[in-house]
């Protein structure tokens, strides 16, 4: 069997600024909401993270050795514009990083906003306020002007759907559905505005959204459960992509929002902005599918990959066919193929996978990390991605989470994802030294062969 990956396939890996950089208040960086949020007991804050800000040269050297063709990272808004004015030291850091990547033939893939709103904007009302739309557009314009001739792939907002639906968990918002979906609407308008702005500039790259997309299975063949899946998918997935691609709200999602009294106010000007800001490609993060039934009441665990219910519409249930990670997230590689196909059939735009991976309690023993579970997880997902490519889906690249260990969104450093181990714990910084895990060598071979070894 021959390999199905195109010659220029972007084998990459991902991180985000607040989870990896540290240096939270250095070189004039302002605080973001992630730096000041309350963190769960037994985990760690993001102040040092895995110290990439000071060690990016060493890290890029390792990325080069790994063979990465692309590195997806986010830029910290509060480093670049700590108080609304451009911070030259912030710009300099990303300028150095981007140049170093290019010098090493690694494509910089940049997300402009990944959960880390500057505190001064949050204090003025954050995304609830329309003014934040312009503040975001101004910030993005600064990035486009500085890096628009260097960066081939941009993403606007990471997991906007997770911010809207599980904001309290990831520390971005803790409001009513009505407030959340008004904020969400402002984000959608902001995204369309910067997409338009980007298209009007003379930049080399492409721009797209980066939601977390997961196909939704119906819990049974009961018609009610099928309708529940239709509505969950509309609210969690298609609302975000329909606006980004078609410039319009998804009709099912809109109906649901109206029914629960959470439909946002949309002005005529908003409608025009949304219509004028279609994306060039779709980036998305995939961890697992969701399974839903029609609504019944029950206590539910909520995080960005578990679910929630909307009375009268749907409720997430456990899928007994899927194994779980040690952190309780289902593992569904076939669901990845299904999700890739579903997105592509709806929108017919090229896809970039900006996150996929397994969080685990890795152990460093004698300088080694034997993370066979990570190799198995990634191998199964790459196999299914290859099948999706055979199905006819256009996939630009694959950037698993994460390039290097970093702090989990809400479960500390104990939940690791990287190909490179960073020597620290939640309690102690230790020496922050880098070690190549077994998965590092395995992924290096995948990249070198442009796909999996065929057995
Ligand atoms: C996504 C986020 C990432 C990352 C990842 C893993 O939702 O975009 O920032 O955190 O999930 O999640 P966690 O760290 O909670 O395991």
Short mmCIF file of C-alpha atoms and ligand atoms in Angstrom, two decimals:
data_model
loop_
_atom_site.label_atom_id
_atom_site.label_comp_id
_atom_site.label_asym_id
_atom_site.label_seq_id
_atom_site.Cartn_x
_atom_site.Cartn_y
_atom_site.Cartn_z
CA UNK A 1 0.00 0.00 0.00
CA UNK A 2 1.43 3.38 -0.92
CA UNK A 3 1.43 6.44 1.20
CA UNK A 4 -1.41 8.90 0.63
CA UNK A 5 0.16 12.03 2.10
CA UNK A 6 0.94 14.78 -0.40
CA UNK A 7 4.62 15.64 -0.88
CA UNK A 8 4.28 19.02 0.79
CA UNK A 9 2.17 17.77 3.72
CA UNK A 10 2.82 19.90 6.80
CA UNK A 11 3.89 17.54 9.55
CA UNK A 12 3.87 19.87 12.52
CA UNK A 13 3.21 20.26 16.22
CA UNK A 14 1.42 22.82 18.38
CA UNK A 15 1.68 24.94 21.50
CA UNK A 16 0.00 28.06 22.87
CA UNK A 17 1.65 31.13 24.35
CA UNK A 18 0.40 31.09 27.94
CA UNK A 19 0.89 27.34 28.31
CA UNK A 20 4.50 27.22 27.14
CA UNK A 21 6.18 30.63 27.33
CA UNK A 22 6.35 31.68 30.97
CA UNK A 23 8.01 35.11 31.46
CA UNK A 24 4.48 36.23 32.25
CA UNK A 25 5.52 39.74 33.37
CA UNK A 26 8.89 40.15 31.68
CA UNK A 27 9.97 42.62 29.00
CA UNK A 28 6.86 44.73 29.55
CA UNK A 29 4.35 41.94 29.04
CA UNK A 30 1.00 42.73 30.66
CA UNK A 31 -1.07 40.08 32.46
CA UNK A 32 -3.66 38.02 30.60
CA UNK A 33 -6.76 36.45 32.14
CA UNK A 34 -4.83 33.17 32.26
CA UNK A 35 -2.10 34.70 34.44
CA UNK A 36 -4.56 35.85 37.08
CA UNK A 37 -7.18 33.11 37.08
CA UNK A 38 -7.79 30.91 40.08
CA UNK A 39 -6.11 27.59 39.46
CA UNK A 40 -7.34 24.22 40.73
CA UNK A 41 -5.63 22.86 43.85
CA UNK A 42 -2.68 20.59 43.07
CA UNK A 43 -2.00 22.14 39.67
CA UNK A 44 0.24 25.01 38.70
CA UNK A 45 -0.02 28.56 37.40
CA UNK A 46 1.27 29.69 34.04
CA UNK A 47 3.89 32.13 35.27
CA UNK A 48 6.95 30.07 34.31
CA UNK A 49 5.12 27.44 32.26
CA UNK A 50 7.85 25.47 30.49
CA UNK A 51 10.06 28.53 30.02
CA UNK A 52 9.97 28.58 26.23
CA UNK A 53 10.37 32.38 26.24
CA UNK A 54 13.92 31.98 27.52
CA UNK A 55 14.70 28.68 25.82
CA UNK A 56 13.08 29.07 22.39
CA UNK A 57 16.44 28.70 20.62
CA UNK A 58 17.08 25.35 22.26
CA UNK A 59 13.46 24.35 21.57
CA UNK A 60 13.57 25.26 17.88
CA UNK A 61 16.78 23.25 17.58
CA UNK A 62 14.88 20.25 18.94
CA UNK A 63 11.94 20.93 16.59
CA UNK A 64 14.40 20.91 13.72
CA UNK A 65 15.86 17.61 14.91
CA UNK A 66 12.33 16.23 15.18
CA UNK A 67 11.93 17.19 11.52
CA UNK A 68 8.93 19.50 11.91
CA UNK A 69 7.78 21.14 8.69
CA UNK A 70 5.45 23.44 10.64
CA UNK A 71 5.20 24.81 14.15
CA UNK A 72 1.83 26.07 15.28
CA UNK A 73 2.01 28.51 18.19
CA UNK A 74 0.01 31.45 19.45
CA UNK A 75 1.02 35.05 19.97
CA UNK A 76 0.26 36.58 23.33
CA UNK A 77 -1.90 39.68 22.86
CA UNK A 78 -0.80 41.07 26.24
CA UNK A 79 2.88 40.63 25.31
CA UNK A 80 2.45 42.52 22.05
CA UNK A 81 0.00 45.18 23.30
CA UNK A 82 0.12 45.11 27.12
CA UNK A 83 -2.04 48.23 27.46
CA UNK A 84 -3.23 49.02 23.97
CA UNK A 85 0.15 50.36 22.84
CA UNK A 86 2.64 48.22 20.93
CA UNK A 87 5.42 46.74 23.08
CA UNK A 88 8.59 46.57 20.92
CA UNK A 89 10.06 43.83 23.11
CA UNK A 90 7.01 41.66 22.55
CA UNK A 91 7.26 42.16 18.80
CA UNK A 92 10.98 41.40 18.94
CA UNK A 93 10.40 38.04 20.65
CA UNK A 94 8.01 36.82 17.96
CA UNK A 95 10.17 38.31 15.22
CA UNK A 96 13.14 36.28 16.48
CA UNK A 97 11.06 33.13 16.84
CA UNK A 98 9.51 33.40 13.37
CA UNK A 99 12.87 34.12 11.73
CA UNK A 100 14.54 31.24 13.53
CA UNK A 101 11.79 28.87 12.39
CA UNK A 102 12.11 30.06 8.79
CA UNK A 103 15.90 29.73 8.93
CA UNK A 104 15.31 26.12 9.94
CA UNK A 105 12.75 25.49 7.14
CA UNK A 106 9.90 25.23 9.65
CA UNK A 107 6.71 27.04 8.57
CA UNK A 108 5.38 29.33 11.31
CA UNK A 109 1.65 28.69 11.78
CA UNK A 110 0.27 31.44 13.97
CA UNK A 111 -2.86 31.67 16.09
CA UNK A 112 -3.48 35.26 17.12
CA UNK A 113 -5.68 34.57 20.15
CA UNK A 114 -5.65 31.45 22.32
CA UNK A 115 -7.74 31.96 25.51
CA UNK A 116 -5.50 34.76 26.86
CA UNK A 117 -7.37 38.05 26.75
CA UNK A 118 -5.32 40.92 28.23
CA UNK A 119 -6.54 41.77 31.73
CA UNK A 120 -7.03 45.46 30.92
CA UNK A 121 -9.48 44.49 28.19
CA UNK A 122 -11.26 42.02 30.46
CA UNK A 123 -11.58 44.77 33.06
CA UNK A 124 -13.26 47.02 30.52
CA UNK A 125 -15.88 44.32 29.92
CA UNK A 126 -13.98 41.99 27.57
CA UNK A 127 -15.88 40.46 24.66
CA UNK A 128 -19.17 41.62 26.14
CA UNK A 129 -18.25 45.09 24.89
CA UNK A 130 -18.36 45.95 21.20
CA UNK A 131 -15.19 48.05 21.68
CA UNK A 132 -13.23 44.81 22.01
CA UNK A 133 -13.94 44.05 18.34
CA UNK A 134 -11.90 47.08 17.29
CA UNK A 135 -9.21 46.43 19.91
CA UNK A 136 -8.78 42.93 18.46
CA UNK A 137 -8.70 44.27 14.91
CA UNK A 138 -6.01 46.81 15.89
CA UNK A 139 -3.93 44.10 17.56
CA UNK A 140 -4.23 41.83 14.51
CA UNK A 141 -3.29 44.67 12.19
CA UNK A 142 -0.07 45.12 14.18
CA UNK A 143 0.70 41.41 13.72
CA UNK A 144 -0.13 41.45 10.01
CA UNK A 145 2.09 44.49 9.46
CA UNK A 146 5.03 42.91 11.25
CA UNK A 147 4.69 39.30 10.18
CA UNK A 148 2.37 39.32 7.14
CA UNK A 149 5.29 38.72 4.75
CA UNK A 150 6.64 35.80 6.78
CA UNK A 151 3.73 33.71 8.05
CA UNK A 152 1.94 31.45 5.52
CA UNK A 153 -0.91 30.24 7.76
CA UNK A 154 -2.81 32.30 10.32
CA UNK A 155 -5.62 31.31 12.65
CA UNK A 156 -7.88 33.93 14.17
CA UNK A 157 -9.25 32.47 17.41
CA UNK A 158 -8.47 29.16 19.07
CA UNK A 159 -11.51 27.13 20.14
CA UNK A 160 -14.00 29.94 20.20
CA UNK A 161 -16.69 27.29 20.63
CA UNK A 162 -15.02 26.02 23.79
CA UNK A 163 -14.81 29.56 25.16
CA UNK A 164 -18.52 29.97 24.52
CA UNK A 165 -19.60 26.59 25.85
CA UNK A 166 -17.06 25.76 28.59
CA UNK A 167 -15.51 29.15 29.39
CA UNK A 168 -15.76 28.67 33.13
CA UNK A 169 -13.57 25.56 32.91
CA UNK A 170 -10.80 27.05 30.84
CA UNK A 171 -10.84 30.34 32.73
CA UNK A 172 -12.10 32.66 30.03
CA UNK A 173 -15.66 33.46 31.09
CA UNK A 174 -18.28 32.59 33.66
CA UNK A 175 -21.56 34.03 32.48
CA UNK A 176 -25.13 33.20 31.49
CA UNK A 177 -25.84 31.66 28.08
CA UNK A 178 -27.31 34.98 26.91
CA UNK A 179 -24.17 36.88 27.90
CA UNK A 180 -21.88 34.20 26.53
CA UNK A 181 -23.54 34.17 23.13
CA UNK A 182 -23.47 37.96 22.91
CA UNK A 183 -19.72 37.79 23.63
CA UNK A 184 -19.46 34.99 21.13
CA UNK A 185 -21.20 37.10 18.51
CA UNK A 186 -18.73 39.92 19.06
CA UNK A 187 -15.89 37.44 18.60
CA UNK A 188 -17.43 36.23 15.35
CA UNK A 189 -17.71 39.79 14.08
CA UNK A 190 -14.12 40.48 15.19
CA UNK A 191 -12.94 37.37 13.35
CA UNK A 192 -14.72 38.41 10.15
CA UNK A 193 -13.35 41.93 10.43
CA UNK A 194 -9.73 40.79 10.74
CA UNK A 195 -10.20 38.22 7.97
CA UNK A 196 -11.37 41.02 5.69
CA UNK A 197 -8.53 43.23 6.88
CA UNK A 198 -6.06 40.45 6.12
CA UNK A 199 -7.47 39.94 2.62
CA UNK A 200 -7.20 43.64 1.89
CA UNK A 201 -3.50 43.71 2.84
CA UNK A 202 -0.78 42.49 0.59
CA UNK A 203 0.19 39.49 2.71
CA UNK A 204 1.56 36.15 1.61
CA UNK A 205 -0.58 33.83 3.71
CA UNK A 206 -4.03 32.40 4.28
CA UNK A 207 -6.31 32.91 7.27
CA UNK A 208 -8.90 30.72 8.95
CA UNK A 209 -10.68 29.95 12.23
CA UNK A 210 -9.52 27.24 14.68
CA UNK A 211 -12.51 25.81 16.56
CA UNK A 212 -12.59 22.45 18.30
CA UNK A 213 -14.68 20.28 15.99
CA UNK A 214 -16.02 16.88 16.96
CA UNK A 215 -18.56 14.83 15.09
CA UNK A 216 -21.61 14.10 17.21
CA UNK A 217 -23.06 10.59 17.29
CA UNK A 218 -26.64 9.87 18.21
CA UNK A 219 -26.84 7.55 21.23
CA UNK A 220 -29.28 5.26 19.42
CA UNK A 221 -31.30 4.91 16.25
CA UNK A 222 -34.26 6.57 18.00
CA UNK A 223 -35.37 9.53 15.86
CA UNK A 224 -35.27 11.77 18.97
CA UNK A 225 -31.63 10.96 19.50
CA UNK A 226 -30.86 11.75 15.86
CA UNK A 227 -32.44 15.18 16.24
CA UNK A 228 -30.48 15.66 19.47
CA UNK A 229 -27.25 14.96 17.54
CA UNK A 230 -28.30 17.38 14.82
CA UNK A 231 -28.77 20.14 17.39
CA UNK A 232 -25.64 19.43 19.41
CA UNK A 233 -23.56 19.51 16.26
CA UNK A 234 -25.22 22.71 15.09
CA UNK A 235 -24.51 24.47 18.37
CA UNK A 236 -21.04 23.08 19.03
CA UNK A 237 -19.64 22.83 15.50
CA UNK A 238 -21.55 24.37 12.62
CA UNK A 239 -22.49 27.65 14.27
CA UNK A 240 -18.79 28.54 14.26
CA UNK A 241 -17.86 27.21 10.86
CA UNK A 242 -21.00 28.40 9.04
CA UNK A 243 -20.27 31.96 10.15
CA UNK A 244 -16.57 31.68 9.26
CA UNK A 245 -17.25 30.18 5.81
CA UNK A 246 -20.74 31.38 4.75
CA UNK A 247 -20.88 34.57 6.84
CA UNK A 248 -24.22 33.46 8.32
CA UNK A 249 -25.49 31.75 11.44
CA UNK A 250 -26.46 28.11 11.18
CA UNK A 251 -30.28 27.89 11.19
CA UNK A 252 -30.52 25.09 13.79
CA UNK A 253 -28.09 26.80 16.13
CA UNK A 254 -29.96 30.08 15.77
CA UNK A 255 -33.28 28.37 16.49
CA UNK A 256 -31.82 26.75 19.62
CA UNK A 257 -30.39 30.05 20.85
CA UNK A 258 -33.74 31.77 20.34
CA UNK A 259 -35.58 28.99 22.18
CA UNK A 260 -33.32 29.25 25.23
CA UNK A 261 -33.34 33.06 25.20
CA UNK A 262 -29.67 33.34 24.27
CA UNK A 263 -29.83 34.70 20.72
CA UNK A 264 -27.43 37.64 20.42
CA UNK A 265 -28.29 41.08 19.14
CA UNK A 266 -27.06 41.35 15.57
CA UNK A 267 -26.94 44.71 13.81
CA UNK A 268 -27.16 45.30 10.07
CA UNK A 269 -23.53 46.34 10.11
CA UNK A 270 -22.62 43.05 11.84
CA UNK A 271 -24.40 41.12 9.10
CA UNK A 272 -22.40 42.94 6.46
CA UNK A 273 -19.13 42.38 8.29
CA UNK A 274 -19.85 38.65 8.69
CA UNK A 275 -20.73 38.33 5.01
CA UNK A 276 -17.49 40.05 3.96
CA UNK A 277 -15.10 38.00 6.08
CA UNK A 278 -15.00 34.44 4.70
CA UNK A 279 -12.01 32.34 5.61
CA UNK A 280 -9.52 30.70 3.21
CA UNK A 281 -9.19 27.33 4.93
CA UNK A 282 -10.35 25.62 8.12
CA UNK A 283 -8.03 24.84 11.00
CA UNK A 284 -9.53 22.71 13.75
CA UNK A 285 -8.60 20.84 16.91
CA UNK A 286 -9.78 17.27 17.38
CA UNK A 287 -9.61 15.21 20.56
CA UNK A 288 -12.72 13.03 20.46
CA UNK A 289 -16.26 12.72 19.24
CA UNK A 290 -19.36 13.38 21.34
CA UNK A 291 -22.39 11.17 21.80
CA UNK A 292 -25.81 12.58 22.65
CA UNK A 293 -29.32 11.52 23.43
CA UNK A 294 -32.46 13.56 23.73
CA UNK A 295 -32.53 15.52 26.97
CA UNK A 296 -32.97 13.94 30.38
CA UNK A 297 -31.64 15.35 33.64
CA UNK A 298 -28.45 14.14 35.25
CA UNK A 299 -25.35 15.63 36.84
CA UNK A 300 -22.69 16.07 34.24
CA UNK A 301 -18.98 16.54 34.17
CA UNK A 302 -18.13 19.52 31.99
CA UNK A 303 -14.81 20.29 30.35
CA UNK A 304 -13.78 21.15 26.83
CA UNK A 305 -14.10 17.54 25.68
CA UNK A 306 -16.88 16.30 27.89
CA UNK A 307 -20.30 17.53 27.42
CA UNK A 308 -23.28 19.30 28.71
CA UNK A 309 -26.96 19.40 28.02
CA UNK A 310 -29.46 21.92 26.78
CA UNK A 311 -32.94 21.24 28.20
CA UNK A 312 -35.32 20.26 25.42
CA UNK A 313 -32.55 19.65 22.90
CA UNK A 314 -29.79 17.20 23.83
CA UNK A 315 -27.61 15.75 26.52
CA UNK A 316 -24.18 14.16 26.20
CA UNK A 317 -23.89 10.52 27.22
CA UNK A 318 -21.01 8.10 27.53
CA UNK A 319 -20.09 6.12 24.43
CA UNK A 320 -19.44 2.59 25.69
CA UNK A 321 -17.58 1.61 22.53
CA UNK A 322 -14.71 3.99 23.13
CA UNK A 323 -11.72 3.50 25.44
CA UNK A 324 -10.69 6.43 27.64
CA UNK A 325 -7.43 8.21 28.34
CA UNK A 326 -6.28 8.21 31.95
CA UNK A 327 -7.82 11.70 32.16
CA UNK A 328 -11.24 10.43 31.07
CA UNK A 329 -11.34 11.65 27.46
CA UNK A 330 -12.64 9.10 24.94
CA UNK A 331 -10.25 7.85 22.23
CA UNK A 332 -11.87 7.72 18.81
CA UNK A 333 -9.54 7.62 15.80
CA UNK A 334 -12.33 6.58 13.40
CA UNK A 335 -14.22 9.59 14.71
CA UNK A 336 -11.30 11.67 13.43
CA UNK A 337 -11.79 10.29 9.90
CA UNK A 338 -15.51 10.92 10.26
CA UNK A 339 -14.98 14.49 11.51
CA UNK A 340 -12.52 15.30 8.69
CA UNK A 341 -15.04 14.02 6.16
CA UNK A 342 -17.97 15.81 7.74
CA UNK A 343 -16.22 19.18 7.75
CA UNK A 344 -14.92 18.78 4.22
CA UNK A 345 -18.30 17.70 2.81
CA UNK A 346 -19.96 20.77 4.30
CA UNK A 347 -17.41 23.41 3.36
CA UNK A 348 -15.10 22.05 0.64
CA UNK A 349 -12.15 24.02 1.98
CA UNK A 350 -8.68 22.65 2.79
CA UNK A 351 -8.31 21.50 6.39
CA UNK A 352 -5.42 21.92 8.81
CA UNK A 353 -5.39 19.90 12.03
CA UNK A 354 -4.07 22.29 14.68
CA UNK A 355 -4.42 19.99 17.71
CA UNK A 356 -4.79 16.27 18.46
CA UNK A 357 -3.07 14.29 21.17
CA UNK A 358 -3.18 12.40 24.42
CA UNK A 359 -2.63 13.86 27.89
CA UNK A 360 -0.82 11.44 30.20
CA UNK A 361 1.20 11.26 33.40
CA UNK A 362 4.56 10.63 31.69
CA UNK A 363 7.42 9.35 33.84
CA UNK A 364 11.03 10.41 33.32
CA UNK A 365 13.22 7.44 34.26
CA UNK A 366 16.99 7.55 33.66
CA UNK A 367 16.56 10.37 31.16
CA UNK A 368 13.95 8.48 29.12
CA UNK A 369 10.18 8.60 28.72
CA UNK A 370 8.60 5.44 27.36
CA UNK A 371 5.30 6.85 26.06
CA UNK A 372 4.13 3.97 23.89
CA UNK A 373 0.50 4.99 24.64
CA UNK A 374 1.17 8.31 22.86
CA UNK A 375 2.71 6.56 19.88
CA UNK A 376 -0.32 4.25 19.68
CA UNK A 377 -2.75 7.15 19.95
CA UNK A 378 -1.04 9.25 17.29
CA UNK A 379 -0.46 6.29 14.99
CA UNK A 380 -4.15 5.39 15.05
CA UNK A 381 -5.14 8.97 14.32
CA UNK A 382 -2.63 9.33 11.49
CA UNK A 383 -3.93 6.07 9.98
CA UNK A 384 -7.46 7.43 10.02
CA UNK A 385 -6.34 10.79 8.64
CA UNK A 386 -4.71 8.92 5.77
CA UNK A 387 -7.99 7.11 5.15
CA UNK A 388 -9.78 10.47 5.11
CA UNK A 389 -7.28 11.68 2.51
CA UNK A 390 -8.09 8.52 0.50
CA UNK A 391 -11.77 9.39 0.93
CA UNK A 392 -10.95 12.61 -0.90
CA UNK A 393 -10.55 15.08 1.95
CA UNK A 394 -7.99 17.83 1.34
CA UNK A 395 -5.73 18.01 4.40
CA UNK A 396 -2.90 20.55 4.46
CA UNK A 397 -1.17 19.33 7.58
CA UNK A 398 -1.25 17.79 11.02
CA UNK A 399 -0.02 19.60 14.13
CA UNK A 400 -0.47 17.35 17.17
CA UNK A 401 -0.70 18.77 20.64
CA UNK A 402 1.93 19.36 21.78
CA UNK A 403 5.40 20.02 20.37
CA UNK A 404 6.87 20.13 23.86
CA UNK A 405 5.42 19.63 27.35
CA UNK A 406 3.38 22.56 28.58
CA UNK A 407 0.85 23.33 31.27
CA UNK A 408 -2.55 21.76 30.65
CA UNK A 409 -5.44 24.21 30.44
CA UNK A 410 -6.85 23.14 33.78
CA UNK A 411 -4.95 20.07 34.98
CA UNK A 412 -1.40 21.33 35.53
CA UNK A 413 1.85 19.89 34.20
CA UNK A 414 0.94 16.39 35.44
CA UNK A 415 -1.13 16.07 32.26
CA UNK A 416 1.56 16.08 29.58
CA UNK A 417 1.20 15.99 25.80
CA UNK A 418 4.63 16.79 24.33
CA UNK A 419 7.16 14.93 22.19
CA UNK A 420 9.75 16.61 24.43
CA UNK A 421 9.64 16.18 28.19
CA UNK A 422 10.29 19.23 30.37
CA UNK A 423 11.73 18.51 33.80
CA UNK A 424 9.43 20.23 36.25
CA UNK A 425 6.45 19.27 38.39
CA UNK A 426 3.42 21.22 39.58
CA UNK A 427 5.23 22.01 42.85
CA UNK A 428 8.84 22.34 41.78
CA UNK A 429 10.47 24.04 38.83
CA UNK A 430 13.53 21.70 38.94
CA UNK A 431 15.95 22.41 36.08
CA UNK A 432 13.37 22.62 33.26
CA UNK A 433 15.73 20.50 31.14
CA UNK A 434 14.43 18.99 27.89
CA UNK A 435 14.40 15.22 27.16
CA UNK A 436 13.32 13.49 23.96
CA UNK A 437 10.52 11.01 24.62
CA UNK A 438 10.14 7.73 22.69
CA UNK A 439 7.36 9.44 20.71
CA UNK A 440 9.91 12.03 19.56
CA UNK A 441 11.93 9.37 17.70
CA UNK A 442 8.78 7.70 16.42
CA UNK A 443 7.35 10.99 15.01
CA UNK A 444 10.75 11.85 13.54
CA UNK A 445 10.51 8.65 11.50
CA UNK A 446 6.91 9.39 10.45
CA UNK A 447 7.95 12.80 9.16
CA UNK A 448 11.01 11.44 7.41
CA UNK A 449 8.93 8.78 5.63
CA UNK A 450 6.07 11.22 4.96
CA UNK A 451 3.69 8.85 6.74
CA UNK A 452 3.50 5.65 8.73
CA UNK A 453 5.67 2.62 8.11
CA UNK A 454 3.44 0.16 6.28
CA UNK A 455 3.20 -3.22 7.93
C1 LIG B 1 -7.57 22.47 23.86
C2 LIG B 1 -6.80 23.77 23.96
C3 LIG B 1 -5.36 23.63 24.33
C4 LIG B 1 -5.03 22.47 25.23
C5 LIG B 1 -5.79 21.20 24.85
C6 LIG B 1 -5.65 20.08 25.86
O1 LIG B 1 -8.88 22.68 24.28
O2 LIG B 1 -6.87 24.49 22.75
O3 LIG B 1 -4.95 24.88 24.83
O4 LIG B 1 -5.07 22.79 26.54
O5 LIG B 1 -7.15 21.43 24.67
O6 LIG B 1 -6.48 20.33 26.96
P1 LIG B 1 -6.05 20.12 28.46
O7 LIG B 1 -4.84 20.95 28.63
O8 LIG B 1 -7.19 20.60 29.28
O9 LIG B 1 -5.82 18.67 28.60
#
